[in-house]
Amino acid sequence: MNGDQSRLSAGHEPPETEIVHTVRVSCEGGGVLGHPRVWYSIPEDKGWVECGYCDKKFILAGSAADTEDKRS
């Protein structure tokens, strides 16, 4: 069992992924126990950014990262 499988079997959900249409995104963590709102800019060379609090991944629509995500 690899690390990802053991986390999933222990009841941990994989980080959320969201396809976005702007390079500037915000993440609030959601819910009462969420985290403060933070803002990120998606680097053009990567096409994605992850929240430093909850690991949510924001993928810029049409970027290379968007294409890779659809192949997975």
CSV table of C-alpha atoms in Angstrom, one decimal:
chain,number,residue,atom,x,y,z
A,1,MET,CA,0.0,0.0,0.0
A,2,ASN,CA,1.5,3.3,-1.0
A,3,GLY,CA,1.2,6.6,1.0
A,4,ASP,CA,-1.8,7.8,-0.9
A,5,GLN,CA,-3.7,4.6,-0.4
A,6,SER,CA,-3.0,4.5,3.4
A,7,ARG,CA,-4.2,8.1,3.8
A,8,LEU,CA,-7.4,7.2,1.9
A,9,SER,CA,-8.0,4.1,3.9
A,10,ALA,CA,-7.5,6.0,7.2
A,11,GLY,CA,-10.5,8.2,6.3
A,12,HIS,CA,-8.6,11.1,4.7
A,13,GLU,CA,-10.1,12.6,1.6
A,14,PRO,CA,-7.7,13.6,-1.3
A,15,PRO,CA,-7.3,17.4,-1.7
A,16,GLU,CA,-10.1,19.1,-3.7
A,17,THR,CA,-9.3,20.3,-7.2
A,18,GLU,CA,-11.1,23.2,-8.9
A,19,ILE,CA,-10.8,24.3,-12.5
A,20,VAL,CA,-10.7,28.1,-12.6
A,21,HIS,CA,-10.8,30.7,-15.4
A,22,THR,CA,-8.7,33.5,-13.8
A,23,VAL,CA,-5.1,33.5,-12.7
A,24,ARG,CA,-6.1,35.2,-9.4
A,25,VAL,CA,-8.0,32.9,-7.0
A,26,SER,CA,-9.0,32.8,-3.3
A,27,CYS,CA,-9.5,29.9,-0.9
A,28,GLU,CA,-11.4,30.1,2.3
A,29,GLY,CA,-11.2,26.5,3.4
A,30,GLY,CA,-15.0,26.3,3.7
A,31,GLY,CA,-17.1,25.6,6.7
A,32,VAL,CA,-16.9,26.8,10.3
A,33,LEU,CA,-13.5,25.2,10.9
A,34,GLY,CA,-12.1,26.5,7.6
A,35,HIS,CA,-9.1,28.8,7.4
A,36,PRO,CA,-8.7,32.5,6.7
A,37,ARG,CA,-9.3,33.6,3.1
A,38,VAL,CA,-6.0,33.6,1.2
A,39,TRP,CA,-5.3,34.8,-2.4
A,40,TYR,CA,-3.0,33.2,-4.9
A,41,SER,CA,-1.8,33.9,-8.4
A,42,ILE,CA,-1.5,31.0,-10.7
A,43,PRO,CA,2.0,31.0,-12.4
A,44,GLU,CA,1.6,30.8,-16.2
A,45,ASP,CA,4.4,28.3,-16.5
A,46,LYS,CA,2.8,25.8,-14.1
A,47,GLY,CA,-0.9,26.5,-14.7
A,48,TRP,CA,-1.9,25.6,-11.1
A,49,VAL,CA,-1.4,26.6,-7.5
A,50,GLU,CA,-2.1,24.8,-4.2
A,51,CYS,CA,-3.6,26.4,-1.1
A,52,GLY,CA,-1.0,26.4,1.7
A,53,TYR,CA,-3.6,25.6,4.3
A,54,CYS,CA,-5.9,22.9,2.9
A,55,ASP,CA,-3.9,21.7,-0.2
A,56,LYS,CA,-6.8,22.5,-2.5
A,57,LYS,CA,-5.5,22.7,-6.1
A,58,PHE,CA,-6.6,25.4,-8.4
A,59,ILE,CA,-6.0,24.6,-12.1
A,60,LEU,CA,-6.2,27.3,-14.8
A,61,ALA,CA,-8.6,26.2,-17.5
A,62,GLY,CA,-6.9,25.5,-20.9
A,63,SER,CA,-3.4,25.3,-19.3
A,64,ALA,CA,-1.1,22.4,-19.7
A,65,ALA,CA,-2.1,21.4,-16.1
A,66,ASP,CA,-5.7,21.3,-17.1
A,67,THR,CA,-4.9,18.9,-19.9
A,68,GLU,CA,-2.8,16.7,-17.6
A,69,ASP,CA,-5.6,16.6,-15.0
A,70,LYS,CA,-8.1,15.3,-17.6
A,71,ARG,CA,-5.8,12.5,-18.6
A,72,SER,CA,-5.5,11.2,-15.0
